[in-house]
């Protein structure tokens, strides 16, 4: 699609956003249900969490009090980590890939990163880095997260597209407005936290002013930390240390960070129509990555957008348009050694997006959702020369030049409440994804670079993929306290630019094209086909019919068969002449390849009230058990970074103290050893472990105070999803750092903090 056509599509979407704001509502027999933002101002909970079910209808989303038990848990998670992805750890089926301190990658049932649909305030924010150092959730601080909705299992077509896993929707606080005839509202929030491990400090500040029709706000967050300390037993790698900083034996190199995020927002309300405008920007001067061969030395990003939501006699309409711009840099941090030279890498990217969705209320029991999406992504990835002569000069190395990834999608979804017990959702989506890139060049005309560049440039790079997604889901509640759900889906995802177009077989260059954190080098494959996943999922829930807080348990199971799964194969020796392609105990050179895969899994979670007595308060035991089995059907080996079976138990006490509420949780987490590995990647085995954590939160009115100790016993362990530890030493070349060391987890950390709303 050319630029003129893109402008026309976005202009049409903007027109749909702006036109209804002043439109007269058609006549109707009864007034529409008032949305949250049109109702009188009320204080919202700190964090609102949804998503333990296979799917979530609008009626369930608005159920009063449905999210209260999870809100307090997420508030305590927010105090213990500056990474927004950590807020998802209590949700069954969800884990987090280890990365930088604020750049963790969510995983749903073994599928992560671009296999999921992640949105922040209804915007798709794409990573613009060969190592995916700037994913979507890194652009919002956990202190500013108001609600999280996770579709684990099967996601409706209205919330998922160009993805084969689930969907995650993160939202900041909605605008507030004064009641009619009342004075303007003024308020804000302030908060700060300190974490002893790594001496992490973060602060947040927000303020707003609102009349009956106008809302203005500012939100700012600042966070920084030094390298964190591992638990007992861990010893840092020795090789290559002579060129970089001498690192203590228990310190994890390249794990510190500094970042700040800011947001300016404005909103206008007229009746049941709401128009919002927002501008976000991020300044990130440094973030280390212990499982990558580079560190992020700068990330400057800005996002500007408009969002409209309104109600009419026929139903609801919402739309979003946005523009994101990223300037990103990588190089060697102080913990690494690069033979006396650095290796600067630069990325410039932009995303233009638009979404429109209409919900047609056909009757009290029937809703039809129609929508369209457009996403235009541009990427320039080049590496400036290190010197005027030698192997890394005098030219810029173009990893991806003028990369395009355009997505256009439409969907239709039918939701029907057949009676008080049975609900069904059927949906179909069509998506077209186009990718392409311009010719590339190496650092020089030496055969090391020129031969690979010439081979790539002679090929045809443009690819057009057509997706058809179909979902069918049903929910049955035969009696209060019992609920059963089942669903089946066909989902499709096209490969990313970094899976199709990295072209150099040089081990140094290939090692920089790795967003998986396994320490290997990767070569792209322009001929990759889209992944097609068929998923079957079901769950059953039981709870006390008279008092759901007394006890409840849910069990779910799922199976996914993926055709043309983008895995990896050893790079052919005829093509990768300079790479290590056969070793079984070293880092190797790989090429992305389509293969078939299967993922099986089950989750069980629940709670039971043990005791409730006067001044002792309420004691509740809650738990979550997860099991996952991933298999590459072509090779027979495991899928990379599959979480081992794990169990989390928490003993929670809630009681009234000093006119407030004190919540204390003693949490035990046990994880089995990771033994089923991806043999083609020489994936590193991790041992089993058990951790003990203590979390306390006191709330009184607008004040919240947090105290806790993570890894109370200072247990040493390796992160099952943390990847290979290459955070120090001569990390520029594949095997100048020791193979076989997994990234260690955090040692004991004491945290304290507060937040106050005024």
XYZ file of C-alpha atoms in Angstrom:
758
model
C 0.000 0.000 0.000
C 1.485 3.357 -1.024
C 1.705 6.409 1.227
C -1.297 8.158 -0.378
C -3.531 5.161 0.267
C -2.309 4.977 3.877
C -3.137 8.639 4.392
C -6.630 8.076 2.970
C -7.269 5.123 5.285
C -6.130 7.068 8.346
C -8.092 10.155 7.295
C -11.252 8.083 6.997
C -10.677 6.615 10.445
C -10.098 10.065 11.933
C -13.315 11.229 10.318
C -15.194 8.392 12.009
C -13.622 9.404 15.329
C -14.529 13.072 15.124
C -17.879 13.002 13.343
C -20.054 11.470 16.077
C -18.888 13.884 18.790
C -21.428 16.487 17.804
C -24.032 14.214 16.220
C -27.596 14.195 17.443
C -28.673 10.888 18.897
C -31.476 9.094 17.125
C -34.791 8.605 18.879
C -34.939 5.593 21.151
C -37.482 3.889 23.376
C -35.181 3.786 26.381
C -31.938 5.616 27.257
C -28.651 3.761 26.789
C -26.771 2.354 29.742
C -24.497 5.084 31.034
C -20.803 4.257 30.490
C -18.326 4.706 33.353
C -16.881 7.937 31.981
C -20.344 9.489 31.542
C -21.483 8.713 35.079
C -20.846 10.949 38.098
C -17.236 10.910 39.249
C -16.350 8.067 41.611
C -13.100 6.801 43.070
C -11.898 3.764 41.133
C -9.873 0.921 42.661
C -6.094 1.109 42.371
C -5.861 -1.764 39.901
C -8.676 -3.587 38.134
C -7.863 -7.064 36.854
C -9.885 -9.210 34.498
C -9.087 -12.291 32.533
C -9.139 -15.587 34.390
C -11.832 -16.866 32.025
C -11.507 -18.017 28.468
C -13.396 -14.991 27.243
C -14.990 -11.930 28.745
C -18.284 -10.436 27.585
C -19.358 -6.860 28.175
C -21.854 -7.984 30.797
C -19.178 -9.835 32.744
C -16.801 -6.910 32.458
C -19.247 -4.615 34.228
C -20.242 -7.068 36.938
C -20.067 -5.130 40.241
C -17.264 -6.224 42.543
C -16.046 -8.995 40.249
C -12.493 -7.709 40.228
C -12.044 -6.644 43.862
C -10.105 -9.721 45.101
C -7.459 -9.362 42.412
C -7.042 -5.592 42.800
C -5.262 -5.830 46.150
C -2.913 -8.542 44.886
C -1.882 -6.487 41.887
C -1.282 -3.434 44.060
C 1.304 -5.404 46.027
C 2.932 -6.654 42.824
C 3.205 -3.058 41.670
C 5.258 -2.181 44.750
C 7.787 -4.994 44.326
C 8.825 -4.392 40.689
C 9.105 -1.474 38.227
C 8.268 -3.806 35.327
C 4.626 -3.702 34.200
C 4.784 -7.303 32.973
C 5.248 -8.405 36.615
C 1.608 -7.416 37.279
C 0.565 -10.474 35.261
C 2.355 -13.119 37.324
C -0.654 -14.044 39.455
C -2.851 -14.776 36.440
C -3.097 -18.511 35.620
C -1.377 -19.494 32.392
C 0.743 -16.333 32.283
C 4.516 -16.156 32.824
C 7.219 -13.601 31.939
C 10.351 -13.983 29.793
C 13.366 -12.449 31.511
C 14.841 -9.356 29.804
C 15.821 -5.878 30.984
C 14.613 -4.426 34.271
C 11.509 -2.818 32.708
C 11.162 -4.887 29.520
C 9.872 -8.316 30.500
C 7.909 -10.177 27.816
C 4.581 -11.793 28.837
C 3.986 -15.447 27.959
C 0.540 -17.049 27.691
C 0.503 -20.848 27.582
C 4.024 -20.983 26.135
C 3.449 -18.340 23.436
C 5.210 -14.998 23.886
C 6.216 -11.678 22.394
C 4.734 -11.052 18.925
C 2.644 -14.221 19.116
C 0.416 -12.286 21.539
C -1.739 -9.222 20.907
C -0.666 -6.543 23.397
C -2.336 -3.141 23.516
C -1.753 -0.138 25.783
C -4.744 2.212 25.946
C -6.129 0.493 22.814
C -2.868 1.026 20.854
C -0.657 -1.655 19.299
C 2.886 -0.536 20.203
C 5.480 -2.615 18.348
C 9.066 -3.346 19.379
C 11.702 -1.627 17.221
C 14.888 -3.502 18.046
C 16.692 -6.623 16.837
C 16.611 -7.817 20.478
C 13.063 -6.576 21.275
C 14.364 -4.359 24.084
C 11.419 -1.931 23.825
C 8.207 -4.039 23.911
C 4.741 -2.554 24.347
C 4.508 -2.834 28.139
C 7.830 -1.000 28.632
C 6.031 2.239 27.713
C 3.722 2.301 30.743
C 4.898 2.227 34.355
C 3.047 -0.159 36.707
C 2.146 2.826 38.909
C -0.012 4.164 36.064
C -1.815 0.921 35.228
C -5.490 1.143 36.161
C -6.791 -2.071 34.586
C -5.462 -5.222 32.969
C -7.510 -7.679 30.963
C -5.938 -10.969 29.910
C -7.534 -13.369 27.430
C -5.692 -16.584 28.182
C -6.836 -19.572 26.186
C -9.002 -18.278 23.347
C -9.445 -14.591 22.626
C -12.396 -13.265 20.592
C -11.622 -11.949 17.117
C -12.565 -8.460 18.330
C -9.485 -8.344 20.584
C -7.025 -10.591 18.734
C -5.558 -10.419 15.260
C -2.215 -11.327 13.666
C -1.515 -13.417 16.778
C -1.841 -17.067 17.767
C -1.666 -16.754 21.565
C -3.923 -14.784 23.853
C -4.425 -11.046 24.176
C -3.458 -8.564 26.881
C -5.100 -5.163 27.207
C -3.531 -2.626 29.581
C -5.291 0.640 30.393
C -4.324 3.756 32.322
C -6.891 5.588 34.443
C -9.944 6.956 32.589
C -10.696 10.694 32.735
C -12.755 12.129 35.584
C -15.406 14.847 35.262
C -17.239 17.069 37.725
C -20.924 16.485 38.398
C -23.361 18.938 36.746
C -23.463 22.223 38.636
C -20.590 21.206 40.936
C -17.182 22.940 41.253
C -14.241 21.753 39.176
C -12.334 18.699 40.402
C -8.655 18.979 41.305
C -6.464 16.144 42.450
C -3.585 13.861 41.789
C -1.295 11.237 43.215
C 2.260 10.827 44.425
C 4.220 7.677 45.174
C 7.719 6.319 45.725
C 9.378 2.932 46.321
C 12.791 1.649 47.316
C 14.128 -1.862 46.699
C 17.298 -2.936 48.469
C 18.538 -5.394 45.821
C 20.119 -3.157 43.177
C 19.209 -0.052 45.185
C 16.193 0.494 42.963
C 14.288 3.739 43.385
C 11.152 4.885 41.588
C 8.799 7.821 41.960
C 5.510 8.820 40.360
C 3.528 12.023 40.219
C 0.170 12.861 38.693
C -2.258 15.750 38.678
C -5.598 16.502 37.023
C -8.148 19.286 36.631
C -11.688 18.538 35.491
C -14.901 20.439 34.854
C -18.236 18.993 33.791
C -17.034 18.649 30.182
C -13.237 19.073 30.222
C -10.488 16.944 31.778
C -6.745 17.759 31.791
C -4.060 15.569 33.347
C -0.326 14.915 33.628
C 1.389 11.689 34.706
C 5.118 11.196 35.209
C 7.240 8.307 36.497
C 10.966 7.933 37.135
C 12.765 4.664 37.879
C 16.358 3.520 38.183
C 18.385 0.645 39.628
C 21.931 -0.670 39.650
C 22.834 -4.270 38.815
C 20.964 -6.683 41.027
C 22.524 -9.305 43.269
C 21.791 -12.995 42.729
C 20.898 -15.383 45.504
C 23.484 -17.524 47.239
C 25.763 -19.909 45.296
C 25.777 -18.034 41.982
C 29.199 -17.029 40.663
C 29.648 -14.703 37.705
C 31.450 -15.801 34.537
C 35.224 -15.387 34.495
C 36.089 -15.279 30.784
C 36.625 -11.935 29.097
C 36.537 -9.996 32.331
C 39.867 -8.241 31.701
C 38.400 -5.676 29.319
C 35.410 -4.585 31.337
C 34.497 -3.755 34.899
C 35.418 -6.340 37.527
C 32.083 -7.732 38.706
C 31.567 -9.236 42.187
C 30.815 -12.943 42.209
C 27.152 -12.517 43.168
C 26.354 -9.538 40.914
C 24.448 -10.009 37.660
C 26.132 -7.919 34.981
C 24.179 -5.644 32.638
C 21.005 -5.643 34.740
C 20.755 -1.973 35.793
C 18.538 0.642 34.143
C 17.298 4.254 34.174
C 13.995 5.365 32.639
C 11.316 8.039 32.805
C 7.858 8.180 31.207
C 5.509 11.141 30.858
C 1.960 11.645 29.642
C -0.195 14.695 28.920
C -3.893 14.070 28.370
C -7.053 15.987 27.624
C -10.637 14.779 27.315
C -13.937 16.341 26.304
C -17.318 14.921 27.314
C -20.676 15.768 25.800
C -23.553 13.633 26.981
C -22.597 10.033 26.233
C -19.787 11.001 23.854
C -16.158 11.159 24.953
C -13.140 12.359 22.950
C -9.636 11.933 24.385
C -6.256 13.222 23.189
C -2.963 12.097 24.693
C 0.757 12.519 24.156
C 3.246 10.109 25.754
C 7.011 10.216 25.658
C 9.818 8.104 27.095
C 13.446 8.957 27.845
C 15.494 5.858 28.584
C 19.250 6.577 28.708
C 20.304 3.033 29.690
C 18.944 -0.467 30.262
C 21.178 -3.490 30.610
C 20.248 -6.918 29.260
C 21.999 -9.901 30.892
C 20.678 -12.310 28.217
C 21.655 -10.174 25.198
C 25.013 -9.309 23.661
C 24.178 -5.600 23.699
C 22.734 -3.080 26.121
C 20.208 -0.369 25.347
C 22.084 2.948 25.449
C 19.124 5.152 24.516
C 15.434 4.856 23.733
C 13.528 7.999 22.875
C 9.916 7.325 22.003
C 6.780 9.413 21.600
C 3.159 8.443 21.001
C 0.333 10.818 20.126
C -3.247 9.718 19.653
C -6.985 10.378 19.698
C -9.664 8.094 21.106
C -13.444 8.364 20.796
C -16.127 6.442 22.693
C -19.837 7.045 22.387
C -23.291 5.540 22.655
C -26.180 5.750 20.228
C -29.657 4.295 19.995
C -28.282 1.353 18.016
C -25.313 0.611 20.305
C -21.725 1.692 21.054
C -18.930 3.080 18.896
C -15.252 3.374 19.769
C -12.281 4.393 17.658
C -8.575 5.062 18.082
C -5.864 6.662 15.917
C -2.212 7.063 16.903
C 1.325 7.707 15.722
C 4.395 6.272 17.449
C 7.981 7.309 16.748
C 11.060 5.543 18.180
C 14.764 6.391 18.137
C 16.715 3.518 19.656
C 20.441 2.858 20.265
C 22.445 -0.137 21.469
C 26.098 -0.644 22.378
C 28.336 -2.310 24.949
C 27.772 -1.200 28.538
C 30.496 -0.977 31.187
C 30.132 -4.645 32.152
C 31.168 -5.856 28.708
C 34.406 -5.999 26.762
C 34.486 -5.547 22.986
C 38.167 -5.800 22.056
C 38.795 -2.121 22.706
C 35.935 -0.931 20.476
C 32.256 -0.441 20.846
C 29.671 -1.527 18.318
C 26.993 1.146 17.908
C 23.625 0.008 16.573
C 20.773 2.349 15.655
C 17.077 1.900 14.981
C 14.504 4.379 13.713
C 10.892 3.245 13.510
C 7.368 4.587 13.254
C 3.892 3.128 13.591
C 0.655 4.661 12.298
C -2.457 2.920 13.514
C -6.235 3.196 13.492
C -9.026 1.017 14.896
C -12.816 1.374 14.721
C -15.345 -0.915 16.417
C -19.139 -0.718 16.516
C -21.256 -2.830 18.890
C -24.775 -3.184 17.527
C -27.355 -4.000 20.215
C -29.806 -6.084 18.196
C -31.822 -6.898 21.308
C -31.471 -7.281 25.040
C -29.821 -10.654 24.433
C -27.895 -10.163 21.193
C -24.889 -8.032 20.203
C -23.022 -7.850 16.905
C -19.548 -6.305 16.820
C -18.036 -5.020 13.583
C -14.613 -3.503 13.278
C -11.603 -2.639 11.172
C -7.918 -2.054 11.913
C -5.003 -0.533 10.017
C -1.370 -0.632 11.139
C 1.561 0.736 9.130
C 5.026 0.010 10.523
C 8.348 1.343 9.174
C 11.795 0.231 10.350
C 15.348 1.373 9.637
C 18.056 -0.671 11.395
C 21.667 0.327 10.704
C 25.002 -0.013 12.475
C 27.426 2.930 12.103
C 31.037 2.057 11.226
C 33.461 1.576 14.091
C 36.452 2.825 12.087
C 37.338 4.015 8.602
C 39.178 0.766 7.912
C 39.063 -2.822 9.052
C 36.257 -5.330 9.239
C 33.667 -2.889 10.659
C 33.964 0.098 8.295
C 33.965 2.426 6.470
C 30.237 2.075 5.550
C 27.079 1.841 7.610
C 25.949 -1.756 7.990
C 22.276 -1.940 6.971
C 20.615 -4.768 8.862
C 17.112 -3.779 7.635
C 16.643 -0.793 5.331
C 13.171 0.694 4.895
C 11.418 -2.358 6.294
C 7.621 -2.338 5.864
C 5.030 -4.314 7.778
C 1.470 -3.229 6.990
C -1.648 -4.817 8.451
C -5.272 -4.328 7.413
C -8.015 -6.282 9.149
C -11.789 -6.517 9.431
C -13.886 -8.660 11.761
C -17.446 -9.552 12.686
C -18.522 -11.075 15.997
C -21.897 -12.292 17.238
C -22.611 -12.606 20.948
C -25.867 -14.223 22.059
C -27.318 -14.747 25.542
C -29.682 -17.604 24.867
C -30.977 -17.561 28.421
C -29.714 -16.773 31.905
C -27.416 -19.791 31.787
C -26.027 -20.023 28.243
C -23.923 -17.499 26.289
C -22.118 -17.985 22.978
C -19.653 -15.891 20.972
C -18.886 -16.561 17.300
C -16.442 -14.493 15.258
C -14.553 -14.320 11.987
C -11.659 -12.039 11.032
C -9.769 -11.437 7.803
C -6.335 -9.826 7.928
C -3.862 -8.961 5.200
C -0.207 -8.503 6.169
C 2.414 -7.158 3.746
C 6.143 -7.098 4.473
C 9.085 -5.890 2.421
C 12.553 -4.362 2.708
C 15.009 -2.438 0.531
C 18.476 -3.669 -0.588
C 21.118 -3.898 2.151
C 24.873 -3.440 2.473
C 27.692 -4.545 4.763
C 30.425 -2.541 6.448
C 32.658 -2.831 3.390
C 33.210 -4.630 0.099
C 35.096 -7.451 1.822
C 33.683 -10.886 0.946
C 32.662 -11.300 4.616
C 29.919 -8.740 4.021
C 29.582 -8.297 0.272
C 28.794 -11.921 -0.622
C 25.892 -12.187 1.833
C 24.537 -8.761 0.875
C 24.645 -9.617 -2.837
C 22.864 -12.934 -2.250
C 20.120 -11.187 -0.264
C 19.691 -8.288 -2.692
C 19.137 -10.575 -5.677
C 16.124 -12.170 -3.994
C 12.481 -11.100 -3.940
C 11.551 -9.684 -0.531
C 7.940 -8.550 -0.704
C 5.455 -10.937 0.896
C 1.652 -10.691 1.078
C -0.126 -12.939 3.579
C -3.878 -13.450 3.859
C -5.269 -14.601 7.239
C -8.610 -16.092 8.166
C -9.305 -16.392 11.895
C -12.393 -18.067 13.341
C -13.436 -18.441 16.995
C -16.401 -20.155 18.644
C -16.930 -20.030 22.409
C -19.683 -20.944 24.827
C -20.285 -20.359 28.526
C -22.822 -22.346 30.560
C -23.827 -21.571 34.151
C -26.413 -24.163 35.224
C -26.597 -22.824 38.771
C -25.095 -20.131 40.887
C -21.569 -21.130 41.821
C -21.000 -23.404 38.815
C -19.702 -22.337 35.421
C -18.378 -24.248 32.396
C -16.691 -22.795 29.321
C -15.348 -24.214 26.075
C -13.957 -22.778 22.885
C -12.265 -23.587 19.609
C -10.264 -21.232 17.410
C -8.180 -20.904 14.292
C -5.621 -18.085 14.609
C -2.886 -16.852 12.245
C 0.267 -14.749 12.607
C 2.680 -13.507 9.952
C 6.434 -13.515 10.661
C 8.029 -10.282 11.833
C 10.628 -8.264 9.935
C 13.322 -9.632 12.252
C 12.294 -13.207 11.450
C 12.297 -12.696 7.684
C 15.025 -10.224 6.785
C 18.302 -10.389 8.833
C 20.754 -11.495 6.169
C 24.375 -11.685 7.382
C 25.886 -15.094 8.167
C 28.784 -13.460 10.005
C 28.642 -14.799 13.566
C 29.062 -11.359 15.109
C 26.250 -9.817 13.060
C 23.981 -12.855 13.498
C 24.539 -12.756 17.272
C 23.068 -9.261 17.370
C 19.843 -10.486 15.703
C 18.402 -12.403 18.629
C 15.202 -11.442 20.453
C 14.963 -14.844 22.189
C 17.772 -14.369 24.710
C 19.347 -17.789 24.112
C 22.802 -16.448 23.136
C 22.756 -17.894 19.605
C 23.034 -16.104 16.268
C 20.071 -15.934 13.885
C 19.655 -15.586 10.148
C 16.318 -14.500 8.695
C 14.266 -16.414 6.158
C 12.246 -14.357 3.620
C 10.272 -17.482 2.641
C 8.711 -18.027 6.069
C 4.990 -18.797 5.939
C 2.454 -17.496 8.464
C 1.849 -19.576 11.588
C -1.617 -21.164 11.784
C -2.788 -22.362 15.210
C -5.813 -24.500 16.029
C -6.727 -24.336 19.712
C -9.238 -26.224 21.841
C -9.768 -24.982 25.381
C -12.142 -25.651 28.258
C -12.604 -24.746 31.906
C -14.836 -25.486 34.874
C -15.381 -23.276 37.920
C -17.029 -24.002 41.244
C -17.507 -21.638 44.175
C -19.655 -21.198 47.246
C -23.035 -20.088 45.917
C -23.866 -17.923 48.937
C -20.404 -16.476 49.643
C -17.871 -16.674 46.749
C -15.123 -15.386 49.053
C -15.458 -18.506 51.192
C -14.070 -20.904 48.617
C -13.671 -21.309 44.869
C -11.716 -23.423 42.416
C -11.231 -23.350 38.648
C -9.558 -25.900 36.388
C -8.739 -25.341 32.721
C -7.040 -27.331 29.980
C -5.942 -26.455 26.461
C -4.291 -27.971 23.406
C -2.855 -26.044 20.455
C -1.581 -27.489 17.178
C 0.508 -25.005 15.172
C 1.264 -25.468 11.494
C 4.326 -23.654 10.115
C 5.448 -22.677 13.626
C 8.449 -20.339 13.305
C 11.167 -22.308 15.070
C 14.816 -22.657 14.095
C 17.178 -25.024 12.326
C 20.946 -25.208 12.162
C 22.149 -22.921 9.409
C 23.269 -24.979 6.366
C 27.047 -25.225 6.168
C 26.929 -24.264 2.481
C 25.280 -20.972 3.401
C 26.822 -20.201 6.796
C 30.463 -20.887 6.104
C 31.813 -18.898 9.036
C 29.369 -20.054 11.693
C 29.391 -22.812 14.270
C 26.458 -24.943 13.147
C 27.092 -28.389 14.652
C 28.186 -27.984 18.295
C 26.028 -29.311 21.124
C 27.588 -27.371 24.015
C 28.275 -23.967 22.494
C 26.336 -21.077 21.028
C 25.507 -21.787 17.387
C 24.311 -20.110 14.210
C 20.641 -20.769 13.395
C 18.154 -19.914 10.665
C 14.433 -19.403 11.228
C 12.359 -22.216 9.723
C 8.715 -23.296 9.522
C 7.989 -26.478 11.450
C 4.970 -27.975 13.210
C 4.429 -27.792 16.962
C 1.990 -28.839 19.656
C 1.361 -27.337 23.095
C -0.605 -29.041 25.880
C -1.323 -27.463 29.222
C -3.493 -27.250 32.303
C -4.027 -24.726 35.095
C -5.757 -25.045 38.447
C -6.310 -22.139 40.810
C -8.508 -21.386 43.758
C -8.932 -20.084 47.286
C -10.430 -21.143 50.595
C -11.149 -19.119 53.716
C -9.481 -20.821 56.673
C -10.515 -18.564 59.520
C -12.348 -15.312 60.207
C -12.371 -14.201 63.796
C -12.580 -10.740 65.322
C -9.270 -8.942 65.755
C -7.406 -11.781 64.003
C -9.126 -10.869 60.781
C -9.592 -13.188 57.827
C -7.119 -15.923 56.825
C -7.332 -17.169 53.229
C -5.272 -19.775 51.412
C -4.966 -19.274 47.645
C -2.984 -21.186 45.072
C -2.136 -21.631 41.403
C -0.788 -24.770 39.701
C 0.391 -24.770 36.072
C 1.675 -27.495 33.764
C 2.812 -27.089 30.162
C 4.249 -29.420 27.522
C 5.560 -28.046 24.230
C 6.886 -30.229 21.429
C 8.366 -29.595 17.997
C 6.641 -32.291 15.927
C 9.326 -32.222 13.220
C 12.345 -32.733 15.496
C 10.734 -34.283 18.569
C 12.498 -31.863 20.925
C 10.924 -29.405 23.338
C 9.889 -25.884 22.429
C 12.246 -23.157 23.572
C 11.583 -21.438 26.910
C 8.664 -23.589 28.025
C 7.922 -22.990 31.692
C 8.280 -26.123 33.872
C 5.464 -27.208 36.165
C 5.091 -24.732 38.998
C 2.983 -24.181 42.098
C 2.316 -20.973 44.019
C 0.615 -20.947 47.433
C -0.237 -17.877 49.475
C -1.487 -17.538 53.033
C -3.214 -14.161 53.245
C -4.419 -12.316 56.326
C -6.698 -9.277 56.137
C -7.657 -7.318 59.235
C -8.686 -3.862 60.339
C -5.883 -1.778 61.874
C -5.938 1.909 62.861
C -9.099 2.646 60.840
C -7.507 1.056 57.782
C -6.923 -2.401 56.332
C -3.722 -4.387 56.706
C -3.133 -7.240 54.242
C -0.197 -9.598 54.802
C 0.693 -12.501 52.504
C 3.272 -15.228 52.999
C 3.852 -16.722 49.547
C 5.616 -19.951 48.623
C 6.613 -20.606 45.009
C 7.973 -23.919 43.768
C 9.268 -24.618 40.237
C 10.425 -27.935 38.808
C 13.716 -28.348 36.969
C 13.567 -27.504 33.271
C 14.610 -30.707 31.547
C 12.629 -30.708 28.294
C 14.756 -28.417 26.126
C 15.120 -27.171 22.576
C 18.060 -29.253 21.357
C 18.600 -27.250 18.154
C 19.260 -24.147 20.285
C 21.407 -25.952 22.870
C 19.000 -24.574 25.451
C 20.416 -24.406 28.961
C 18.943 -26.623 31.672
C 17.787 -24.975 34.911
C 17.302 -26.628 38.279
C 14.228 -26.742 40.454
C 13.824 -24.281 43.307
C 11.483 -22.929 45.958
C 11.144 -19.311 47.098
C 9.478 -17.660 50.058
C 8.130 -14.098 49.794
C 6.495 -11.785 52.325
C 4.179 -8.945 51.215
C 2.354 -6.411 53.379
C 0.110 -3.507 52.403
C -1.700 -1.048 54.652
C -4.522 1.048 53.183
C -6.308 3.887 54.896
C -8.398 6.171 52.759
C -6.220 7.596 49.988
C -2.952 6.335 51.522
C -1.289 3.018 50.724
C 1.934 1.803 52.377
C 3.848 -1.273 51.185
C 6.523 -3.407 52.797
C 7.841 -6.755 51.685
C 10.755 -9.144 51.306
C 11.213 -11.077 48.066
C 13.239 -14.311 48.244
C 13.156 -14.180 52.025
C 15.718 -16.995 52.421
C 18.084 -15.573 49.752
C 17.831 -18.744 47.688
C 20.132 -19.021 44.666
C 18.367 -20.131 41.474
C 18.336 -19.724 37.704
C 15.394 -18.184 35.852
C 13.657 -20.900 33.752
C 12.598 -18.246 31.208
C 15.626 -15.971 31.625
C 17.745 -17.302 28.767
C 21.549 -17.496 28.603
C 23.740 -15.269 30.750
C 25.959 -13.211 28.411
C 25.833 -9.971 30.397
C 29.570 -9.532 30.946
C 32.844 -10.237 29.184
C 33.496 -10.344 25.437
C 29.878 -10.670 24.432
C 30.243 -9.394 20.855
C 31.335 -12.769 19.453
C 29.306 -15.968 19.802
C 31.633 -18.062 21.957
C 33.825 -15.555 23.776
C 31.530 -15.874 26.795
C 31.022 -19.206 28.575
C 28.124 -21.355 27.389
C 25.862 -23.124 29.863
C 25.233 -20.350 32.412
C 21.568 -19.352 32.786
C 20.545 -15.899 33.973
C 20.225 -16.043 37.782
C 17.208 -14.819 39.691
C 17.131 -12.008 42.229
C 18.530 -12.583 45.692
C 16.850 -11.286 48.820
C 15.313 -7.838 48.354
C 13.532 -5.687 50.915
C 11.133 -3.116 49.502
C 9.188 -0.239 51.027
C 6.973 2.354 49.424
C 3.856 4.436 49.521
C 1.243 5.974 47.251
C -1.164 8.768 48.098
C -4.121 10.147 46.161
C -5.179 13.711 46.785
